[in-house]
Structures are given as C-alpha cells and as structure tokens.
Short mmCIF file of C-alpha atoms and ligand atoms in Angstrom, two decimals:
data_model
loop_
_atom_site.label_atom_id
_atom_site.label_comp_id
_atom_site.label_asym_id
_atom_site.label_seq_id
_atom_site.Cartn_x
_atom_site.Cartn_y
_atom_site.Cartn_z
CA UNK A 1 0.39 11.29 -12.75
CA UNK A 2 -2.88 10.73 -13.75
CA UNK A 3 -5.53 12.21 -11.16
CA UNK A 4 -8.79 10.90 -10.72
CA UNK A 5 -11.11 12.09 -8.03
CA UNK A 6 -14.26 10.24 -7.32
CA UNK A 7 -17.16 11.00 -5.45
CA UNK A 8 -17.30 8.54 -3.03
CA UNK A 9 -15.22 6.03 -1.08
CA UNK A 10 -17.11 3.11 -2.78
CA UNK A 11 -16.23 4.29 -6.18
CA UNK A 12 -12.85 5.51 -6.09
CA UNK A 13 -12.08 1.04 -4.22
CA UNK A 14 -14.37 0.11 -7.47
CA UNK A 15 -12.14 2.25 -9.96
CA UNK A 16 -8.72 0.36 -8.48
CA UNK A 17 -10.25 -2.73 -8.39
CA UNK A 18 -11.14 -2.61 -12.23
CA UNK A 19 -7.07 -1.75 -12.99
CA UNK A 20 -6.37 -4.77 -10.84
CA UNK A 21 -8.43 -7.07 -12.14
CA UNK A 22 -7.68 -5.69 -15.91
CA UNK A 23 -3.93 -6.53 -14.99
CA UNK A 24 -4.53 -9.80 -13.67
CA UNK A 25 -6.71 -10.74 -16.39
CA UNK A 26 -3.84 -9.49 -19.08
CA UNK A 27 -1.22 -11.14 -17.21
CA UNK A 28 -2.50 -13.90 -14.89
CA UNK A 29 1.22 -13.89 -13.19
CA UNK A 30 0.99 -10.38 -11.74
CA UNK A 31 3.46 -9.50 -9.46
CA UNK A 32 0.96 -7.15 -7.08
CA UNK A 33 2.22 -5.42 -4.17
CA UNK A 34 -0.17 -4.40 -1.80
CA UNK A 35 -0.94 -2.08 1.06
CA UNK A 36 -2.78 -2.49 4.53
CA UNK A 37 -4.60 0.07 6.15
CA UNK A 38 -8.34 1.71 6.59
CA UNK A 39 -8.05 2.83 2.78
CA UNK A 40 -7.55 -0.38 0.82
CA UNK A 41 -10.78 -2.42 2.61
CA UNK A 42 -12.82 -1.35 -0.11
CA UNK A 43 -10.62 -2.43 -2.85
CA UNK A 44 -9.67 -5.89 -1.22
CA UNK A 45 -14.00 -6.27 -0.77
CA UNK A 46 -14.48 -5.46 -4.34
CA UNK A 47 -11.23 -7.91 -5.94
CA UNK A 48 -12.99 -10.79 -3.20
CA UNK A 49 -16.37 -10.06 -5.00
CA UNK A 50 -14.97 -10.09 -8.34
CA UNK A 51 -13.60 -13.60 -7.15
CA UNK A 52 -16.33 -14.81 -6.01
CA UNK A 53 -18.54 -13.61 -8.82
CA UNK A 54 -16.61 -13.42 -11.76
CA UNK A 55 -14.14 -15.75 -10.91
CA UNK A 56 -10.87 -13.38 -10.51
CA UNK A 57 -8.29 -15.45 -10.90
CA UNK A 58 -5.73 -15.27 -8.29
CA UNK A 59 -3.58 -18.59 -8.27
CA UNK A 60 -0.29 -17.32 -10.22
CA UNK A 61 -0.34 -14.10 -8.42
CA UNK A 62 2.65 -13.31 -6.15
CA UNK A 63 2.06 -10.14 -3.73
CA UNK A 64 4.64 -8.58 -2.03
CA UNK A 65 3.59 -6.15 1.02
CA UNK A 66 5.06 -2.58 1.72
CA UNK A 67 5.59 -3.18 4.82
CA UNK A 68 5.09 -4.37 8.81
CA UNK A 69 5.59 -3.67 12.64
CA UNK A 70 8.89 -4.70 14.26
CA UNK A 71 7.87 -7.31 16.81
CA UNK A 72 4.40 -8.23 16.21
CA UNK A 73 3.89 -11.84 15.28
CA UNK A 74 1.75 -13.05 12.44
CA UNK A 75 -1.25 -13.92 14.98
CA UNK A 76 -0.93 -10.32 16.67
CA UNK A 77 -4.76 -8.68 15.54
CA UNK A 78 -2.96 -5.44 14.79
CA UNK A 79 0.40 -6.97 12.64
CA UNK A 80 -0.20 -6.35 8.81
CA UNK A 81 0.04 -10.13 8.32
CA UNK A 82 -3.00 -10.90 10.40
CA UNK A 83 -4.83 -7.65 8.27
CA UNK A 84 -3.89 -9.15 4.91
CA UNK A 85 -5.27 -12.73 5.68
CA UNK A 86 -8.70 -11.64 7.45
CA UNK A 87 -9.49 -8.98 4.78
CA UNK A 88 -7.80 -10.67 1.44
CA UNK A 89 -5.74 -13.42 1.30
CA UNK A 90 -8.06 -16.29 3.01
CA UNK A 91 -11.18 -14.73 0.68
CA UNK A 92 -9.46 -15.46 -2.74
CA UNK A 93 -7.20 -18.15 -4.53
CA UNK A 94 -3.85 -17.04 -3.51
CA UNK A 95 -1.17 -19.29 -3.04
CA UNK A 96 0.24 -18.88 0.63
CA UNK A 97 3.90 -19.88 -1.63
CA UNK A 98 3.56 -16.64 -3.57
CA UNK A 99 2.91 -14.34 -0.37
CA UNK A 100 5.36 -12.14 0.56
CA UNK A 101 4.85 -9.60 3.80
CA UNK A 102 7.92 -8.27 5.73
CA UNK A 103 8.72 -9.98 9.03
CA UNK A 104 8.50 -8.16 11.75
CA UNK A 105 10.00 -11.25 13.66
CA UNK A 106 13.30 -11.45 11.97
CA UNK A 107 16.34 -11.39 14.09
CA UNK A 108 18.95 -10.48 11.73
CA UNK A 109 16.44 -7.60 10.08
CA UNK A 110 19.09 -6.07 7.49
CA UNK A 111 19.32 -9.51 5.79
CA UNK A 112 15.76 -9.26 6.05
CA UNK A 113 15.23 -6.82 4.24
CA UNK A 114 18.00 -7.38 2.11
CA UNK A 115 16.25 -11.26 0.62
CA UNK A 116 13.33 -8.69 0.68
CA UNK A 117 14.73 -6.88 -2.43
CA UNK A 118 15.98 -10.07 -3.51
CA UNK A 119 12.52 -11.73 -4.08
CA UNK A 120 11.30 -8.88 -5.78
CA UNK A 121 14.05 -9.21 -8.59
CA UNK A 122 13.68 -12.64 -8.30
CA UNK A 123 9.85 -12.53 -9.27
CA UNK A 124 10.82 -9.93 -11.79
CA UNK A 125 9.95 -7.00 -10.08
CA UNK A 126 6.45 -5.07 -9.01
CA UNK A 127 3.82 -4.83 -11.92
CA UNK A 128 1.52 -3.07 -10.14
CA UNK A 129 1.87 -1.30 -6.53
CA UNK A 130 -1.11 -0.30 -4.80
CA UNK A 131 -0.26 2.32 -1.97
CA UNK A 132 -2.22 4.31 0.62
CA UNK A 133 -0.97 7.84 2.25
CA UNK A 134 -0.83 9.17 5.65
CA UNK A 135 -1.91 12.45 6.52
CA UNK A 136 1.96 13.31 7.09
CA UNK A 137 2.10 12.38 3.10
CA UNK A 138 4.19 9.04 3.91
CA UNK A 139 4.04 5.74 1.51
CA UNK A 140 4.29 2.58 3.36
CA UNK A 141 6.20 3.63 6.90
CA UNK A 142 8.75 6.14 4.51
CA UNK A 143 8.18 9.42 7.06
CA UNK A 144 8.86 12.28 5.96
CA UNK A 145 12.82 12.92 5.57
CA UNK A 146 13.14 9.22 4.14
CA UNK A 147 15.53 9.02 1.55
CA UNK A 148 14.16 9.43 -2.06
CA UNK A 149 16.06 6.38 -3.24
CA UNK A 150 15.40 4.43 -0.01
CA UNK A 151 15.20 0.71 -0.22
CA UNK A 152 13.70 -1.94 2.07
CA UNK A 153 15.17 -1.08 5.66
CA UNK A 154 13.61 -0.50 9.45
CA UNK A 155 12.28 2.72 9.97
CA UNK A 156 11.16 4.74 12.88
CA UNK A 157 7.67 5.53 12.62
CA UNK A 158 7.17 9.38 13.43
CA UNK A 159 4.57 10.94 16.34
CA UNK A 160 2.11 11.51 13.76
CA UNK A 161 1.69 7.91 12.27
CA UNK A 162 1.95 6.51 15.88
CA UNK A 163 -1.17 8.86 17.44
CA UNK A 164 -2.87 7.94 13.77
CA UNK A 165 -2.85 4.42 14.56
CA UNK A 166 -3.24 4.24 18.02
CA UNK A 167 -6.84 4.13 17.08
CA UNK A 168 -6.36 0.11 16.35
CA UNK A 169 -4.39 -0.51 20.03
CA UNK A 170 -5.67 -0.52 23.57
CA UNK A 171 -2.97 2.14 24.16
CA UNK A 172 -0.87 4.34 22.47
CA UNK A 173 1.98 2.83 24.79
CA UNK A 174 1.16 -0.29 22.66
CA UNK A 175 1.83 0.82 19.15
CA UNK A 176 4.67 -0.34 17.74
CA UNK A 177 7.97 2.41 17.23
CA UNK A 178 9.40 0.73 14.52
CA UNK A 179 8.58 -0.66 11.51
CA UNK A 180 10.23 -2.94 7.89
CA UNK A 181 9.17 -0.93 4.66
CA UNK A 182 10.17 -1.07 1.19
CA UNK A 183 11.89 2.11 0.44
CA UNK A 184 10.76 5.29 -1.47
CA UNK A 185 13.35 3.55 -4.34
CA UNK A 186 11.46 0.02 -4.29
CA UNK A 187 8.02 1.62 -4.65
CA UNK A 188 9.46 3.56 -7.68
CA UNK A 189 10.95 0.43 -9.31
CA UNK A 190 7.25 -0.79 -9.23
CA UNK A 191 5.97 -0.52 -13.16
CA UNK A 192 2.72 0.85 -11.92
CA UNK A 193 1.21 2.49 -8.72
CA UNK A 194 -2.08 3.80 -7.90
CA UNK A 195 -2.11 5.67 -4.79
CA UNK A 196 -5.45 5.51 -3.08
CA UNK A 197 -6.72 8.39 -0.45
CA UNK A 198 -9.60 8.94 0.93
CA UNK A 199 -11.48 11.48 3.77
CA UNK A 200 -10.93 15.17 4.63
CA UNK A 201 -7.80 14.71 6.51
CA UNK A 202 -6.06 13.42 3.40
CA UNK A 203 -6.52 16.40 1.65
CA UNK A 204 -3.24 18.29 2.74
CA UNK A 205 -1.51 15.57 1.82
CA UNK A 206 -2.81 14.73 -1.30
CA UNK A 207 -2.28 18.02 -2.32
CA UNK A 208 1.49 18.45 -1.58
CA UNK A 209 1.81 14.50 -2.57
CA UNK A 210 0.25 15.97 -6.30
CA UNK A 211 0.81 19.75 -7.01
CA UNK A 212 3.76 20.75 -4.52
CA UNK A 213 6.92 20.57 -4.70
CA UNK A 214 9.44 17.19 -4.85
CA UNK A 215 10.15 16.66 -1.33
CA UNK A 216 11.36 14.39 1.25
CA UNK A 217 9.22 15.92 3.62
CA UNK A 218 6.47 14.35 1.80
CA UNK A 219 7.31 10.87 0.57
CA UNK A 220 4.44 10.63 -1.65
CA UNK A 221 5.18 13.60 -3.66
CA UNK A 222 8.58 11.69 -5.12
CA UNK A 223 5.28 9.56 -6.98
CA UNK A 224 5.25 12.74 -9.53
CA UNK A 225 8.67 11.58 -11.39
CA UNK A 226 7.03 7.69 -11.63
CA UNK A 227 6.06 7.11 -15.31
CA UNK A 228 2.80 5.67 -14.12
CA UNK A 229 0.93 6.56 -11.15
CA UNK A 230 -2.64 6.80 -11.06
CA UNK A 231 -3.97 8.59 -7.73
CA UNK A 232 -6.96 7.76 -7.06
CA UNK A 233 -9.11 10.04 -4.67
CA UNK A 234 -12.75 10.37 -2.98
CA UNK A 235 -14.30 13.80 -3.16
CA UNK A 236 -12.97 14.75 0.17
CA UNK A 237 -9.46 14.17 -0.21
CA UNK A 238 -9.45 15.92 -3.67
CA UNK A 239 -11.41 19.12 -2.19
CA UNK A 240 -7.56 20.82 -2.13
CA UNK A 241 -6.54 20.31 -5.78
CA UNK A 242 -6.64 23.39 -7.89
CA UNK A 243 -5.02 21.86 -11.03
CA UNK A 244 -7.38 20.87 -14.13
CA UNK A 245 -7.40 17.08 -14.26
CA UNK A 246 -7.37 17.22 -17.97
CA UNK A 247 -3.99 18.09 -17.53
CA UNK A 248 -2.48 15.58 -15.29
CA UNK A 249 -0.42 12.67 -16.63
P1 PGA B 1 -4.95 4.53 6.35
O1 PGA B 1 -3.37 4.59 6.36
O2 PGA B 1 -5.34 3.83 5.09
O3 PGA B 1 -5.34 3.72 7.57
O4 PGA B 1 -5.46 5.93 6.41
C1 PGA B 1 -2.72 4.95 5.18
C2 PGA B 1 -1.24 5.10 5.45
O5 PGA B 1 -0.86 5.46 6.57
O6 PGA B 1 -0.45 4.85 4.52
#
C-alpha cells in the first residue's frame, strides 16, 4: 500500500483526481469504478473542473458503482444513482451506455448481481477503483464479517452504517436495511484502488484498515494484500498512523 497523508480535504480530492485523470489520459477507455458518499465530492468537483477546463475526456469511459440501497428508485434524493448524476455524471461527457450502478429495483436481485459481475468481465475488468471507508472500516456496504472473497451480493447494512447515514434521511426509520455491493473479492480484482478518508472519525479505521491486522472485522484492511492501493488521507484521518510512510508500498 502506498500511504499518503495530506493536509487537507482539498488536497488529498486534488491528489486522486490527478491519478484519475493520468489514467484516463493513458488509456481514454478506462474502466473506473466509483464510490458515493461525503468523501468523494471533492474528487468528482475537481475531475468536473478538469473537464471543464482542461477538457478531461470522459466519452469512452465505462464506470461501474460499488454499490446501492435495496428499494430506492433512481429519482429517490438519497439512492446512489440520483448522487452520481447530480454530483458527476450530468457535469462531464459520460455516456449514460457506459454507466453501470447496482439496482436497487431489481426483482430477481441474485441475477442482479450475478450480470453485475458479468459486465465487469465483459468490459475487461476494473482499471481503477476509487473507494471510501466507514468508520466501522467497511468498503462499499462489505460490514465487517463480510467474506474476504465476497462478490457482488445483498448485504445487510450494520447499526453503525445505518445511524452514520441517517444524517441524509428525515428519519432513521427511513434508511434503507439493505443494500447491492460488489464484494470484498470484486474490489480486489480491480487493477488499482485508492482508498480515500477523510476527518477525525476515520482515524480508527484507517489505522486498522493500514497497520492492523488482516481481518474481516475490518473490510478495508483485506486492501493490504492488493498489489496496488494507494490510500489517500487528510491530516485528520492519518493522526493514528505510527508507521514511516517511506516504508509503505
Ligand atoms: P462517507 O462514507 O464518505 O460518507 O464518510 C464512506 C463509506 O461509508 O464508505
């Protein structure tokens, strides 16, 4: 893993946005998967600048999403296909053909998930898989006890992630329970992730994710046996991390 802890929120989105765009500009086909959440704004404001400014090229991208509520539709405020329109997708180039995001609609949601996996093969797998982290250490909705080698599939989202994003609902009552995410296995298929984190309650979890121990009890820790990851971290979440970032990666 390679470690890189930046002072502010601003710079650690501008740092993830310049290994985006230095993908997309080496291979204009880029199979990107991307995240929703408070943590990626920054980064998704920065790639629409560099669009709008330098002309970031997004028309042969396909993007696959980590994941989405079970039984919000597209036009619910709070589903992660509303999210990635209002603060990506309708600000750049990208061709609504080459947008993938679970559906939290689907009826039969094991086939789902299963032509989920499918397109990814088909599009010849994730180049680059940006990824956020709760403060329980999950990636995408794997809580912690998900299977290491977990593929796409419904999950149950814990206590935790449901009082952490209650903040975006009228009422906790409202939050969805259940949720479509790739699995712990699909993320690690991906040929490259940078995990983004930012804010003093990401600290525990950046630290176990980084410097403890392999563990299903925190999903984001299984990122240490990728062959690349690149965390990316503010000041705040980085304030636990005793190692020497010379030595990471
Ligand atoms: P956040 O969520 O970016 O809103 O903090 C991250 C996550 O739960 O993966």
């Amino acid at each position: 893993m390679l470690v890189i802890v930046k002072d502010t929120y601003e710079e650690m989105s501008k740092e993830a946005a310049k290994i985006v765009a230095d993908r997309l500009r080496k291979k204009p086909n880029l199979v990107l998967g991307l995240a929703t959440g408070s943590t990626p704004l920054g980064l998704y404001k920065e790639l629409i600048r560099m669009h709008k400014t330098d002309g970031l090229d997004f028309s042969k991208v396909t993007t696959f999403n980590l994941d989405e509520y079970i039984g919000l539709p597209p036009s619910h405020d709070q589903s992660y296909h509303y999210f990635m329109w209002e603060n990506l997708f309708k600000h750049i180039n990208v061709d609504p053909r080459f947008v993938h995001i679970p559906d939290g609609m689907a009826t039969d949601i094991d086939a789902f998930c299963q032509w989920y996996e499918d397109e990814i093969k088909r599009a010849g797998g994730i180049d680059l898989q940006i990824l956020g982290i709760g403060a329980n250490g999950h990636i995408a909705f794997n809580e912690p006890g998900s299977s290491l080698g977990s593929r796409t599939r419904i999950k149950t989202l814990t206590k935790k992630t449901i009082e952490d994003n209650a903040r975006f609902f009228p009422r906790k009552e409202d939050v969805p329970r259940y949720a479509i995410t790739m699995g712990i296995g699909t993320i690690m298929d991906a040929k490259e992730v940078i995990l983004l984190a930012n804010g003093k309650n990401k600290a525990d979890a950046v630290k176990a994710a980084v410097e403890g121990p392999i563990t299903a009890m925190v999903p984001a820790s299984m990122l240490q046996m990728h062959r690349k990851a690149t965390i990316i971290v503010d000041k705040e979440a980085g304030a636990k991390l005793t190692g020497e970032f010379e030595n990471y990666g």
